[in-house]
Amino acid sequence: MVKFHKTASKKKGLPPGAVIYQEGPMAKPIISVFDYSSDSFSEKTSVSKEELYACKSSATVSWINIDTLEDARFIEDLCVHFGINPLTIEDILNNEQRPKIELFDSYIYVVLKTLEYFPQQGTLQTEQVSILLGSNYVITFQERPGDSFDPIRLRLRKDSSLIRKEGTDYLLYALLDTIVDQYFLIFEDIGDSLESMEDDLLAGKTHFSYKRLYMLKRELILMRKSIWPLRELVGRLQKEHVPFIDPKTRVYFGDVNDHTIRILDTIDTYKDMLMSMVDLYQSSINNRMNQVMKVLTIISTIFIPLSFIAGVYGMNFDNMPELSTKYGYHITVSTMLVLALVMLGFFRRKGWL
Amino acid sequence: MVKFHKTASKKKGLPPGAVIYQEGPMAKPIISVFDYSSDSFSEKTSVSKEELYACKSSATVSWINIDTLEDARFIEDLCVHFGINPLTIEDILNNEQRPKIELFDSYIYVVLKTLEYFPQQGTLQTEQVSILLGSNYVITFQERPGDSFDPIRLRLRKDSSLIRKEGTDYLLYALLDTIVDQYFLIFEDIGDSLESMEDDLLAGKTHFSYKRLYMLKRELILMRKSIWPLRELVGRLQKEHVPFIDPKTRVYFGDVNDHTIRILDTIDTYKDMLMSMVDLYQSSINNRMNQVMKVLTIISTIFIPLSFIAGVYGMNFDNMPELSTKYGYHITVSTMLVLALVMLGFFRRKGWL
Amino acid sequence: MVKFHKTASKKKGLPPGAVIYQEGPMAKPIISVFDYSSDSFSEKTSVSKEELYACKSSATVSWINIDTLEDARFIEDLCVHFGINPLTIEDILNNEQRPKIELFDSYIYVVLKTLEYFPQQGTLQTEQVSILLGSNYVITFQERPGDSFDPIRLRLRKDSSLIRKEGTDYLLYALLDTIVDQYFLIFEDIGDSLESMEDDLLAGKTHFSYKRLYMLKRELILMRKSIWPLRELVGRLQKEHVPFIDPKTRVYFGDVNDHTIRILDTIDTYKDMLMSMVDLYQSSINNRMNQVMKVLTIISTIFIPLSFIAGVYGMNFDNMPELSTKYGYHITVSTMLVLALVMLGFFRRKGWL
Amino acid sequence: MVKFHKTASKKKGLPPGAVIYQEGPMAKPIISVFDYSSDSFSEKTSVSKEELYACKSSATVSWINIDTLEDARFIEDLCVHFGINPLTIEDILNNEQRPKIELFDSYIYVVLKTLEYFPQQGTLQTEQVSILLGSNYVITFQERPGDSFDPIRLRLRKDSSLIRKEGTDYLLYALLDTIVDQYFLIFEDIGDSLESMEDDLLAGKTHFSYKRLYMLKRELILMRKSIWPLRELVGRLQKEHVPFIDPKTRVYFGDVNDHTIRILDTIDTYKDMLMSMVDLYQSSINNRMNQVMKVLTIISTIFIPLSFIAGVYGMNFDNMPELSTKYGYHITVSTMLVLALVMLGFFRRKGWL
Amino acid sequence: MVKFHKTASKKKGLPPGAVIYQEGPMAKPIISVFDYSSDSFSEKTSVSKEELYACKSSATVSWINIDTLEDARFIEDLCVHFGINPLTIEDILNNEQRPKIELFDSYIYVVLKTLEYFPQQGTLQTEQVSILLGSNYVITFQERPGDSFDPIRLRLRKDSSLIRKEGTDYLLYALLDTIVDQYFLIFEDIGDSLESMEDDLLAGKTHFSYKRLYMLKRELILMRKSIWPLRELVGRLQKEHVPFIDPKTRVYFGDVNDHTIRILDTIDTYKDMLMSMVDLYQSSINNRMNQVMKVLTIISTIFIPLSFIAGVYGMNFDNMPELSTKYGYHITVSTMLVLALVMLGFFRRKGWL
């Protein structure tokens, strides 16, 4: 389950750009570097600090990917070397950012969320991805080691790949596109959940629980919060003049923008569907309640008067003339039968049967 | 029933413009070509690849209609020949597009949805239509073979038709107009459903089910999702300077825009009406529940005390003086009668009868 | 009751501006012509086609009013003579238009709705009014013969009338003003209905039916749909440069705009009030339900245990010592009385009595 | 209680600016005139028509206040003398205006509402105030004689007052500020009502009636309708170039604007609070209903089976072996007791006790 | 608990900028002055009026902090010395301001709210902070003495602090940043409350009370009211040209803006979550009600007919043949058992068991 909030308390009152260094043992950052141009390509997974720092001034395009952010000092040093603003460094290290894009003189900073959905538990996990884009390097930071960017790695390794021929702006596009494509996969799962719920509801499955609807609504609210700001981010990349972004790459960002809008449309449609389902659910609950009440009323209304008649002739008065007539009992029982039938007729006419 | 989503998973991680070629047997595309100018006209249904490719440079207006998209390779080849951007080709082949218009140097790409409504099942079917517009050709792609464009074909075959005298922009208008006109037909059916539901509700039909309201609301939500983006699309054709669109054709797109806005207005009105009906439905359910409760309460409240009295005189105490009086029984029964009448009077005063 | 929709099916697939000629007997159009300038005035009700067509080039201001639109051929011919665009002719003949204004080189086309409200049935009837405005003529088309424009006719007949001194733009203003003034009359009726409902609700009238609220909400939804687009229409007449409209007439359109906004404000306020009333209604229903339940619970809770005691002493065991005691009966009955009083006390403490 | 609407019917079909003269006896207008400049001051309450008319061309600032609008002819004559447009005169005399500002060449017309709240009855009364502002005069029209403007009169009488030193624009500011300040007073009363309701609700007072919430919501809806358009009005005075308003006075209108926005914020907050209270109210009603049902269910569920057992042994079969056993009665009664205890345990486990 | 409103009544009818001097004993203002430049620093807590006034023309940056606003005369004198507009002085002394920024020639006025949350009582306390920013001084006014700004004081005392090197605009940023950081702390507490409520709800805790949801919703409404206007305020500091704000400081205000938007996003998400929880709560209440009804119905439906049978054979007719048969009793009891089992089967089939 996505947490509503994370901890901000440690930062209170610190100057801007202040980095909090974690104490005790911490995960070492996992680093991979792709160096490529249209006619060269190298991939390294264990790099020295010097090699890493050299990427800043190499002629080729360098993509540095860093997993786990616990070693704050390492990340800070790296960023300082690349001339990153302290406010940006603080944002990279704080995993509570709202997706946004910030333009600086020597680089662009993009931060957004990847999502992972576990349909069994009905829960959603977000991870923050920070991207720094310079003229000849792209640095990506991920909270946890993962395989989100594997498709891009596969493409990079192919000689004929378009990525290899283009600059850092195209790599940025490929990264955004991969992340947004993952959203679609999640929507498939959520759509499946929605449809199976709808089927259950329409079939009047009695074990259907409101909690399932609640959990799904909850996830949609949190997804919308994560994805909504993307619209503005990608819109700027498509429409504004942004440094390091070649105007001819904008058509690609337009494609990503399109996908983002489609996803937000889908979230809204899903929310509308969910609201309708809640109404449907409540109507089915009310119907069942109604039915329960009807059974109670029919049974009570038929037998209470009959029991009363039986009660009357169960009284012990000495002088009750009916008791000693020959067919008193038979007449009474017949009367009861007639009464019951009259009532059943009344209920049928009311449409309760 | 419209599915909430379709499958995106196969595309994940592929480069932009990547085409997925379907394996195994697949439907052959159905091709028809109309070639016309103000003084010539030809219609072909079986065309060779060469004839098709020749349309690109012919002096006449060519309308190529292609049904079924399964043969991706054929479509890709055709598009490449006409100089279509890979991103556009990907969009044509993926039937999950949001209605939109995209301007390129050598063509315009328009994608939108046709709708079909089956009132019996209360379900809606969408189909994606892609339109490529060049200076002297229009290519339309449909998911399934169908008769949506037959009215235009009929008009084209008439010598006196206005379409024959105009260029590709007027053909685009005719296509959009035909699709939007189909929406109106669907709205007639939905309006009929709404009115018959309203009649049933106001007449207090007891068999009325909330599911009917739900199904209709569902369809409206999905229709709105399909039609809403059209507003922007057609608005741009009417108001902006768009290549290949003659400014004097804009008045026609203004007409389509007008229809689109009317449809969206109607969807909103229908949604408002549906919401009111849901309230009406719930109020009628509550009323019926109330009535059931009242019957139960009246019967119980009258007979429970009477049964109690009967119970008292059914006790077997040796010393119960009333039992041996001569008119004890008659007095008791009369008292019960009076009590019952008093209660009925009380209920009448409360307005429960 | 306003229909949700009207028939569009006949038009499908026809070229733009296509007119459908009604078959069989049809109502003849009722024509009246007012010809006036600051020093001349003539009013004719039976005019020849030639006289009608002559209005196009007369020096005076001509107001041609045409009631009933069934004779499509007559209207088409007239429009063609006045140089009206086929799309406009189609709009005039189709009574499903959204209120709008369209500017052409030689005329302005304005279309809007008049409303009539029948408080007894609680229903609303709309009629479409089309207005063509040229430099020296105004042509109005109404669906049914009616007296909506009688106040203007009366004013025109007076020598001193301001209308007689002004051009066609002022006549347009007078027409719009008259139509909008009629909306106010309807709002008085609806306001009266709302207030009488509110009084009934607050007085807790038990016969109050949710259907009354529903019918009123329905009418408000449909009125809003008819009036909302007026805002834009009149706003353009007030603020934009519109051909044939003298800038000094704009202050009058500003007045109409003001009225339109007031009406829309009122519709929104009425809708808010209605929503509050629905809540009030449901709360009163719930309260009554609650009261019914309380009566049932009190009666049941008091008598069920007492009946049980009576039942115990109605058992026929041979060995029931209490039965043969002298005051057993009296003690039992007294116990029952005490028990009943204790329960009443409990209910009073709970606030149920 | 504020009426939903007032009568518009008399005006239908009259030309613009038409004044309806009231027949029969009518209230004479109450006139007061303040004439002042930085070094002169005079206050008159009985003025001749000539003195009144002279204000138009005097060098000093003149504030003419007129209470009661029944003498339409007097007001019309006065306005005509001051060169007021007939449309404005019509607006002054019709107390149904929406707050607005209208700019003319020789004057500004401002119309808005004063509010009075009667917490005992929970009702709200509005009054229309029209203000005409020329270069050297301000004329205010009020529906009823009242003391709304007394604070300004007091300030004017003081030599040192800032108003005396400034022109008509500052007087306009002072009038608006006084009216808006009165809104704050009303909000205090409404805030008090809200808080006392909230206290009652949270304390679970059973006599709490939904009508109180309804009445308050109703007043908020109507207040919002009266105050909302003020925002635009004052915003224009602050931000646009308006004739007769010195740019350096704009900072004061900014202050009024600020207050207006605060009031509208507060209305929205109050509406949100009210909605939450409605939910809280309904939840408390449901809780009480639930409790009633539980008591009924517990009593019924315990005693109905016990009564059944008693009923069985009250049957009169000749051959019922249990009846003649020595301890049959004691065993039966003990069994009943055990059964009752078992059920109580069950209810406790269910959390119903 | 935050009060809905505070008292405005005292101000009614006073001229703008009028200051109300509190009578009787009042809290003396607590003053602290920080004087610093990149190479000097002094901190004073007891300052004479002369020292205070000298700050206006000193070359260093002076930060004057004043706690408690009761001594209105002192504050007025101070402000007058610094050339503050009377309207601003009125705003400083009235703790009902909406957060806003106002630009004057010689200073900027910023007013906003600090918040304090008490999770135990679930209540929120707001305090108004006014900030005056000149070219070389910043004056802050707080309603109550408190430690909100202590982090800034700590940073100022450090030689290496960035604040010491920058001007008044950076100090303003530091103040805003500190206040906004406090909001995050509150959100952590509220998020914790939300999560614990959600856990309780999902676990179906029966003691869960709607009041908890209500109290939280109430606080969110009031927080939103306090924080919403901040967005505009900080947005102006970031994007517009504001006097005394160095363009290169804007990136810092961008950071604060970012935080503000994140907080507002979070409020909206929390409100959405709360609404979903309310639905979940009501659904759980309905479920429990349903269960109660089912138990009642099952018990009643089984035993009422059985009791009726017992009642019949408890009648005292002389001639009841069944009574004298040998196994009449056994047959009757067996029939009852069978009937009970049949009913249980029926309920199981209905899914009620």
mmCIF file of C-alpha atoms in Angstrom, chain C residues 6-210:
data_model
loop_
_atom_site.group_PDB
_atom_site.id
_atom_site.type_symbol
_atom_site.label_atom_id
_atom_site.label_comp_id
_atom_site.label_asym_id
_atom_site.label_seq_id
_atom_site.Cartn_x
_atom_site.Cartn_y
_atom_site.Cartn_z
ATOM 1 C CA LYS C 6 -35.881 14.873 -31.753
ATOM 2 C CA THR C 7 -35.334 12.932 -34.912
ATOM 3 C CA ALA C 8 -32.062 13.353 -36.774
ATOM 4 C CA SER C 9 -32.160 10.081 -38.637
ATOM 5 C CA LYS C 10 -33.607 11.405 -41.866
ATOM 6 C CA LYS C 11 -30.596 13.625 -42.480
ATOM 7 C CA LYS C 12 -27.842 11.011 -42.237
ATOM 8 C CA GLY C 13 -25.484 11.036 -45.151
ATOM 9 C CA LEU C 14 -26.980 13.945 -47.010
ATOM 10 C CA PRO C 15 -24.711 16.689 -48.325
ATOM 11 C CA PRO C 16 -24.484 19.871 -46.233
ATOM 12 C CA GLY C 17 -27.340 22.282 -46.795
ATOM 13 C CA ALA C 18 -29.570 19.470 -48.037
ATOM 14 C CA VAL C 19 -33.233 20.317 -47.451
ATOM 15 C CA ILE C 20 -35.772 17.553 -46.780
ATOM 16 C CA TYR C 21 -39.124 18.359 -48.340
ATOM 17 C CA GLN C 22 -42.066 17.122 -46.295
ATOM 18 C CA GLU C 23 -44.489 14.878 -48.199
ATOM 19 C CA GLY C 24 -48.276 15.085 -48.040
ATOM 20 C CA PRO C 25 -50.444 17.940 -46.701
ATOM 21 C CA MET C 26 -48.636 20.594 -44.708
ATOM 22 C CA ALA C 27 -49.363 23.857 -42.917
ATOM 23 C CA LYS C 28 -49.070 26.939 -45.136
ATOM 24 C CA PRO C 29 -46.624 29.472 -43.713
ATOM 25 C CA ILE C 30 -48.243 32.509 -42.053
ATOM 26 C CA ILE C 31 -46.455 35.645 -43.218
ATOM 27 C CA SER C 32 -46.552 39.171 -41.869
ATOM 28 C CA VAL C 33 -44.472 42.095 -43.113
ATOM 29 C CA PHE C 34 -43.759 45.355 -41.311
ATOM 30 C CA ASP C 35 -42.194 48.053 -43.464
ATOM 31 C CA TYR C 36 -41.091 51.164 -41.662
ATOM 32 C CA SER C 37 -38.730 54.040 -41.519
ATOM 33 C CA SER C 38 -38.723 57.097 -39.289
ATOM 34 C CA ASP C 39 -41.478 58.664 -41.438
ATOM 35 C CA SER C 40 -43.317 55.761 -43.078
ATOM 36 C CA PHE C 41 -45.055 52.621 -41.818
ATOM 37 C CA SER C 42 -46.996 49.774 -43.428
ATOM 38 C CA GLU C 43 -48.174 46.413 -42.073
ATOM 39 C CA LYS C 44 -49.305 43.605 -44.369
ATOM 40 C CA THR C 45 -50.455 40.071 -43.516
ATOM 41 C CA SER C 46 -51.163 38.669 -46.972
ATOM 42 C CA VAL C 47 -48.268 39.356 -49.252
ATOM 43 C CA SER C 48 -47.408 38.069 -52.685
ATOM 44 C CA LYS C 49 -44.064 36.450 -53.320
ATOM 45 C CA GLU C 50 -43.019 39.505 -55.335
ATOM 46 C CA GLU C 51 -43.801 41.923 -52.510
ATOM 47 C CA LEU C 52 -41.834 39.678 -50.154
ATOM 48 C CA TYR C 53 -38.838 39.483 -52.455
ATOM 49 C CA ALA C 54 -38.928 43.230 -52.989
ATOM 50 C CA CYS C 55 -38.098 43.778 -49.322
ATOM 51 C CA LYS C 56 -34.520 42.824 -50.068
ATOM 52 C CA SER C 57 -33.841 46.049 -51.926
ATOM 53 C CA SER C 58 -36.324 48.495 -50.366
ATOM 54 C CA ALA C 59 -34.975 51.598 -48.635
ATOM 55 C CA THR C 60 -37.120 51.087 -45.543
ATOM 56 C CA VAL C 61 -36.565 48.562 -42.768
ATOM 57 C CA SER C 62 -38.579 45.390 -43.415
ATOM 58 C CA TRP C 63 -39.474 42.866 -40.744
ATOM 59 C CA ILE C 64 -40.768 39.630 -42.233
ATOM 60 C CA ASN C 65 -42.174 37.142 -39.733
ATOM 61 C CA ILE C 66 -42.850 33.575 -40.890
ATOM 62 C CA ASP C 67 -44.757 31.090 -38.728
ATOM 63 C CA THR C 68 -44.602 27.297 -39.262
ATOM 64 C CA LEU C 69 -41.687 25.789 -41.123
ATOM 65 C CA GLU C 70 -43.380 22.863 -42.816
ATOM 66 C CA ASP C 71 -43.262 24.313 -46.323
ATOM 67 C CA ALA C 72 -39.518 23.825 -46.680
ATOM 68 C CA ARG C 73 -39.492 24.638 -50.380
ATOM 69 C CA PHE C 74 -41.042 28.067 -49.808
ATOM 70 C CA ILE C 75 -38.514 28.886 -47.095
ATOM 71 C CA GLU C 76 -35.612 27.634 -49.168
ATOM 72 C CA ASP C 77 -36.670 29.763 -52.139
ATOM 73 C CA LEU C 78 -37.059 32.838 -49.962
ATOM 74 C CA CYS C 79 -33.632 32.330 -48.394
ATOM 75 C CA VAL C 80 -31.944 31.731 -51.706
ATOM 76 C CA HIS C 81 -33.424 34.994 -52.942
ATOM 77 C CA PHE C 82 -31.977 36.812 -49.937
ATOM 78 C CA GLY C 83 -28.575 35.191 -50.568
ATOM 79 C CA ILE C 84 -28.539 32.947 -47.513
ATOM 80 C CA ASN C 85 -25.871 30.202 -47.242
ATOM 81 C CA PRO C 86 -27.231 26.621 -47.621
ATOM 82 C CA LEU C 87 -25.828 25.663 -44.197
ATOM 83 C CA THR C 88 -27.937 28.439 -42.645
ATOM 84 C CA ILE C 89 -31.054 27.261 -44.497
ATOM 85 C CA GLU C 90 -30.493 23.764 -43.145
ATOM 86 C CA ASP C 91 -30.192 25.189 -39.622
ATOM 87 C CA ILE C 92 -33.402 27.218 -39.982
ATOM 88 C CA LEU C 93 -35.362 24.142 -40.997
ATOM 89 C CA ASN C 94 -33.897 21.832 -38.326
ATOM 90 C CA ASN C 95 -35.484 22.715 -34.979
ATOM 91 C CA GLU C 96 -32.686 21.122 -32.956
ATOM 92 C CA GLN C 97 -30.217 24.003 -33.083
ATOM 93 C CA ARG C 98 -28.139 25.141 -30.162
ATOM 94 C CA PRO C 99 -28.562 28.916 -29.623
ATOM 95 C CA LYS C 100 -25.782 30.588 -31.600
ATOM 96 C CA ILE C 101 -24.846 33.535 -33.758
ATOM 97 C CA GLU C 102 -23.148 33.214 -37.129
ATOM 98 C CA LEU C 103 -21.714 36.087 -39.130
ATOM 99 C CA PHE C 104 -21.779 36.068 -42.922
ATOM 100 C CA ASP C 105 -20.809 38.758 -45.391
ATOM 101 C CA SER C 106 -24.334 39.816 -46.264
ATOM 102 C CA TYR C 107 -26.252 38.879 -43.113
ATOM 103 C CA ILE C 108 -26.139 37.680 -39.496
ATOM 104 C CA TYR C 109 -27.859 34.468 -38.433
ATOM 105 C CA VAL C 110 -29.141 34.220 -34.865
ATOM 106 C CA VAL C 111 -30.977 31.173 -33.548
ATOM 107 C CA LEU C 112 -32.411 30.770 -30.059
ATOM 108 C CA LYS C 113 -35.260 29.196 -28.071
ATOM 109 C CA THR C 114 -38.490 30.594 -26.664
ATOM 110 C CA LEU C 115 -39.879 28.782 -23.654
ATOM 111 C CA GLU C 116 -43.415 28.222 -22.404
ATOM 112 C CA TYR C 117 -44.119 26.714 -18.964
ATOM 113 C CA PHE C 118 -47.335 24.989 -17.880
ATOM 114 C CA PRO C 119 -47.272 24.983 -14.067
ATOM 115 C CA GLN C 120 -50.300 22.659 -13.765
ATOM 116 C CA GLN C 121 -48.599 19.847 -15.621
ATOM 117 C CA GLY C 122 -45.169 21.091 -14.559
ATOM 118 C CA THR C 123 -43.996 20.873 -18.152
ATOM 119 C CA LEU C 124 -41.987 23.122 -20.401
ATOM 120 C CA GLN C 125 -42.246 23.644 -24.140
ATOM 121 C CA THR C 126 -39.467 25.076 -26.289
ATOM 122 C CA GLU C 127 -39.765 26.637 -29.698
ATOM 123 C CA GLN C 128 -36.922 27.549 -32.019
ATOM 124 C CA VAL C 129 -36.721 31.103 -33.371
ATOM 125 C CA SER C 130 -34.348 31.888 -36.232
ATOM 126 C CA ILE C 131 -33.473 35.485 -37.053
ATOM 127 C CA LEU C 132 -31.789 36.705 -40.232
ATOM 128 C CA LEU C 133 -30.494 40.252 -40.073
ATOM 129 C CA GLY C 134 -29.438 42.189 -43.169
ATOM 130 C CA SER C 135 -28.725 45.861 -43.546
ATOM 131 C CA ASN C 136 -32.369 46.684 -44.290
ATOM 132 C CA TYR C 137 -34.360 43.581 -43.395
ATOM 133 C CA VAL C 138 -34.996 41.212 -40.485
ATOM 134 C CA ILE C 139 -36.592 37.831 -41.146
ATOM 135 C CA THR C 140 -37.870 35.792 -38.207
ATOM 136 C CA PHE C 141 -38.909 32.146 -38.405
ATOM 137 C CA GLN C 142 -41.060 30.487 -35.734
ATOM 138 C CA GLU C 143 -42.074 26.827 -35.502
ATOM 139 C CA ARG C 144 -45.656 27.536 -34.487
ATOM 140 C CA PRO C 145 -47.957 30.543 -34.845
ATOM 141 C CA GLY C 146 -47.913 32.450 -31.570
ATOM 142 C CA ASP C 147 -48.086 35.820 -29.888
ATOM 143 C CA SER C 148 -44.518 36.069 -28.572
ATOM 144 C CA PHE C 149 -43.735 39.149 -30.626
ATOM 145 C CA ASP C 150 -47.046 40.988 -30.127
ATOM 146 C CA PRO C 151 -45.502 43.563 -27.758
ATOM 147 C CA ILE C 152 -43.111 44.578 -30.521
ATOM 148 C CA ARG C 153 -45.916 44.802 -33.036
ATOM 149 C CA LEU C 154 -47.805 47.093 -30.673
ATOM 150 C CA ARG C 155 -44.786 49.319 -30.248
ATOM 151 C CA LEU C 156 -44.116 49.429 -33.987
ATOM 152 C CA ARG C 157 -47.639 50.651 -34.651
ATOM 153 C CA LYS C 158 -47.056 53.690 -32.431
ATOM 154 C CA ASP C 159 -45.661 56.696 -34.322
ATOM 155 C CA SER C 160 -43.513 57.806 -31.430
ATOM 156 C CA SER C 161 -41.856 54.424 -30.931
ATOM 157 C CA LEU C 162 -38.071 54.365 -30.722
ATOM 158 C CA ILE C 163 -37.991 51.221 -32.896
ATOM 159 C CA ARG C 164 -39.399 53.153 -35.819
ATOM 160 C CA LYS C 165 -36.508 55.597 -35.617
ATOM 161 C CA GLU C 166 -33.759 52.976 -35.502
ATOM 162 C CA GLY C 167 -32.423 50.357 -37.893
ATOM 163 C CA THR C 168 -32.499 46.604 -38.062
ATOM 164 C CA ASP C 169 -29.996 46.238 -35.207
ATOM 165 C CA TYR C 170 -32.419 47.866 -32.778
ATOM 166 C CA LEU C 171 -35.201 45.574 -34.013
ATOM 167 C CA LEU C 172 -32.922 42.606 -33.303
ATOM 168 C CA TYR C 173 -32.386 43.955 -29.799
ATOM 169 C CA ALA C 174 -36.160 44.336 -29.300
ATOM 170 C CA LEU C 175 -36.724 40.735 -30.406
ATOM 171 C CA LEU C 176 -34.036 39.320 -28.106
ATOM 172 C CA ASP C 177 -35.227 41.473 -25.218
ATOM 173 C CA THR C 178 -38.796 40.236 -25.640
ATOM 174 C CA ILE C 179 -37.696 36.608 -25.649
ATOM 175 C CA VAL C 180 -35.477 37.029 -22.598
ATOM 176 C CA ASP C 181 -38.275 38.873 -20.776
ATOM 177 C CA GLN C 182 -40.453 35.805 -21.293
ATOM 178 C CA TYR C 183 -37.859 33.732 -19.479
ATOM 179 C CA PHE C 184 -38.359 35.931 -16.424
ATOM 180 C CA LEU C 185 -42.087 35.191 -16.467
ATOM 181 C CA ILE C 186 -41.334 31.472 -16.463
ATOM 182 C CA PHE C 187 -38.971 31.944 -13.562
ATOM 183 C CA GLU C 188 -41.741 33.556 -11.568
ATOM 184 C CA ASP C 189 -43.860 30.454 -12.063
ATOM 185 C CA ILE C 190 -41.003 28.133 -11.218
ATOM 186 C CA GLY C 191 -40.104 30.263 -8.213
ATOM 187 C CA ASP C 192 -43.727 29.973 -7.044
ATOM 188 C CA SER C 193 -43.609 26.192 -7.454
ATOM 189 C CA LEU C 194 -40.345 26.045 -5.509
ATOM 190 C CA GLU C 195 -41.715 28.135 -2.659
ATOM 191 C CA SER C 196 -44.917 26.171 -2.356
ATOM 192 C CA MET C 197 -42.874 22.962 -2.283
ATOM 193 C CA GLU C 198 -40.577 24.378 0.344
ATOM 194 C CA ASP C 199 -43.573 25.370 2.477
ATOM 195 C CA ASP C 200 -45.033 21.862 2.146
ATOM 196 C CA LEU C 201 -41.706 20.299 3.028
ATOM 197 C CA LEU C 202 -41.053 22.496 6.051
ATOM 198 C CA ALA C 203 -44.621 21.900 7.242
ATOM 199 C CA GLY C 204 -43.934 18.169 6.983
ATOM 200 C CA LYS C 205 -46.856 17.461 4.656
ATOM 201 C CA THR C 206 -46.897 13.693 4.426
ATOM 202 C CA HIS C 207 -48.356 13.502 0.948
ATOM 203 C CA PHE C 208 -45.373 15.343 -0.487
ATOM 204 C CA SER C 209 -43.969 13.354 -3.356
ATOM 205 C CA TYR C 210 -40.434 13.244 -4.619
#
